[in-house]
Coordinates of C-alpha atoms in Angstrom, one line a residue:
Q1 CA 75.9 122.3 100.7
V2 CA 77.3 119.4 102.7
Q3 CA 80.8 118.8 103.9
L4 CA 82.5 115.7 105.4
V5 CA 85.7 116.3 107.2
E6 CA 87.9 113.4 108.2
S7 CA 90.7 113.2 110.7
G8 CA 92.9 110.7 112.5
G9 CA 95.0 109.1 109.8
G10 CA 98.7 108.7 110.1
L11 CA 101.6 106.3 110.3
V12 CA 101.5 103.4 112.7
Q13 CA 103.4 100.2 113.2
A14 CA 101.9 96.8 112.5
G15 CA 99.8 95.8 115.5
G16 CA 99.1 99.3 116.5
S17 CA 95.8 101.3 116.6
L18 CA 94.3 104.4 115.0
R19 CA 91.0 106.1 115.4
L20 CA 89.4 107.9 112.4
S21 CA 86.7 110.5 112.8
C22 CA 84.4 112.1 110.2
A23 CA 82.1 115.0 110.9
A24 CA 79.3 116.0 108.5
S25 CA 78.0 119.5 108.4
G26 CA 75.9 121.7 106.2
S27 CA 72.3 121.5 104.9
I28 CA 71.5 118.2 106.4
L29 CA 68.0 117.1 107.3
R30 CA 68.8 113.5 108.1
I31 CA 71.7 111.1 107.7
N32 CA 70.8 107.5 106.9
T33 CA 74.0 105.5 106.4
M34 CA 77.5 106.5 107.3
G35 CA 80.5 104.5 106.3
W36 CA 84.2 104.1 105.7
Y37 CA 85.7 103.0 102.4
R38 CA 89.4 102.6 101.6
Q39 CA 91.5 102.7 98.4
A40 CA 95.0 101.3 98.2
P41 CA 97.3 102.3 95.3
G42 CA 96.2 100.7 92.1
K43 CA 93.1 99.2 93.6
Q44 CA 89.4 100.0 93.7
R45 CA 87.7 101.7 96.5
D46 CA 86.1 99.2 98.8
L47 CA 83.7 99.3 101.7
V48 CA 85.4 98.8 105.1
A49 CA 82.4 99.4 107.5
A50 CA 79.0 101.0 107.5
I51 CA 76.5 101.9 110.2
T52 CA 72.8 102.6 110.0
S53 CA 70.0 102.6 112.6
G54 CA 69.6 98.9 111.9
G55 CA 73.1 97.8 112.5
R56 CA 76.7 97.6 111.4
T57 CA 78.4 96.0 108.4
Y58 CA 82.1 95.1 108.1
A59 CA 84.3 93.8 105.4
D60 CA 85.5 90.3 106.1
S61 CA 89.1 91.5 106.2
V62 CA 88.5 93.8 109.2
K63 CA 86.0 91.9 111.2
G64 CA 87.1 91.6 114.8
R65 CA 89.7 94.3 114.4
F66 CA 87.8 97.4 113.4
T67 CA 84.8 99.0 115.1
I68 CA 82.5 101.6 113.6
S69 CA 80.4 103.9 115.8
R70 CA 78.3 107.0 115.3
D71 CA 77.3 110.1 117.3
N72 CA 74.0 111.2 115.7
A73 CA 73.9 114.4 117.7
K74 CA 77.2 115.4 116.2
N75 CA 76.7 113.9 112.8
T76 CA 80.0 112.1 113.3
V77 CA 81.1 108.6 112.5
Y78 CA 84.2 106.9 114.0
L79 CA 86.4 104.0 113.0
E80 CA 88.4 102.4 115.7
M81 CA 91.2 100.3 114.0
N82 CA 93.1 97.8 116.1
S83 CA 95.7 95.1 115.3
L84 CA 96.6 97.0 112.1
K85 CA 98.3 95.2 109.3
P86 CA 100.4 96.5 106.4
E87 CA 97.6 95.5 104.1
D88 CA 95.4 98.0 105.8
T89 CA 97.5 100.8 104.3
A90 CA 95.2 102.9 102.1
V91 CA 93.4 106.2 101.8
Y92 CA 90.3 106.0 104.0
Y93 CA 87.2 107.9 102.8
C94 CA 84.1 108.8 104.8
N95 CA 80.7 108.5 103.1
A96 CA 77.3 109.6 104.2
D97 CA 73.9 108.9 102.5
L98 CA 71.7 111.7 103.6
L99 CA 68.7 113.9 103.0
T100 CA 69.3 117.6 102.6
L101 CA 67.1 120.4 103.9
T102 CA 65.7 120.8 100.4
W103 CA 64.6 117.1 100.4
R104 CA 67.3 116.0 98.0
T105 CA 69.1 112.7 98.5
L106 CA 72.8 112.9 98.4
S107 CA 75.8 110.6 98.8
A108 CA 78.6 112.7 100.1
W109 CA 82.3 111.9 100.4
G110 CA 85.1 113.2 102.5
Q111 CA 88.5 114.2 101.1
G112 CA 90.2 111.1 102.4
T113 CA 92.8 110.5 105.1
L114 CA 95.9 108.4 104.6
V115 CA 96.6 105.4 106.9
T116 CA 100.0 103.9 106.6
V117 CA 100.9 100.7 108.5
S118 CA 104.6 99.8 108.6
S119 CA 105.8 96.3 109.0

């Protein structure tokens, strides 16, 4: 069993900053990709940023404002969000593509954390 627990969401004014964290735990042998997705009301869930051993990927809308990082020892991924805009308002979900202790590949999701940016 694998769990992803997110934290750090909240209400912030436009131009402000927030830092999201996501810790993975459970029967994990190896985590390949960790990432953040977001879903605004009435919209689909889209990739915000992802990180692997080979590098980082960002959605065009957050390039230069958001930074994804990872602590492999803690199985934790972070999303530093700066210069936040009202259009960044969404539920942010953590995702991990991993290999379990029973050699099963799994794409695990967190429960989501709400980020609200006021204008």
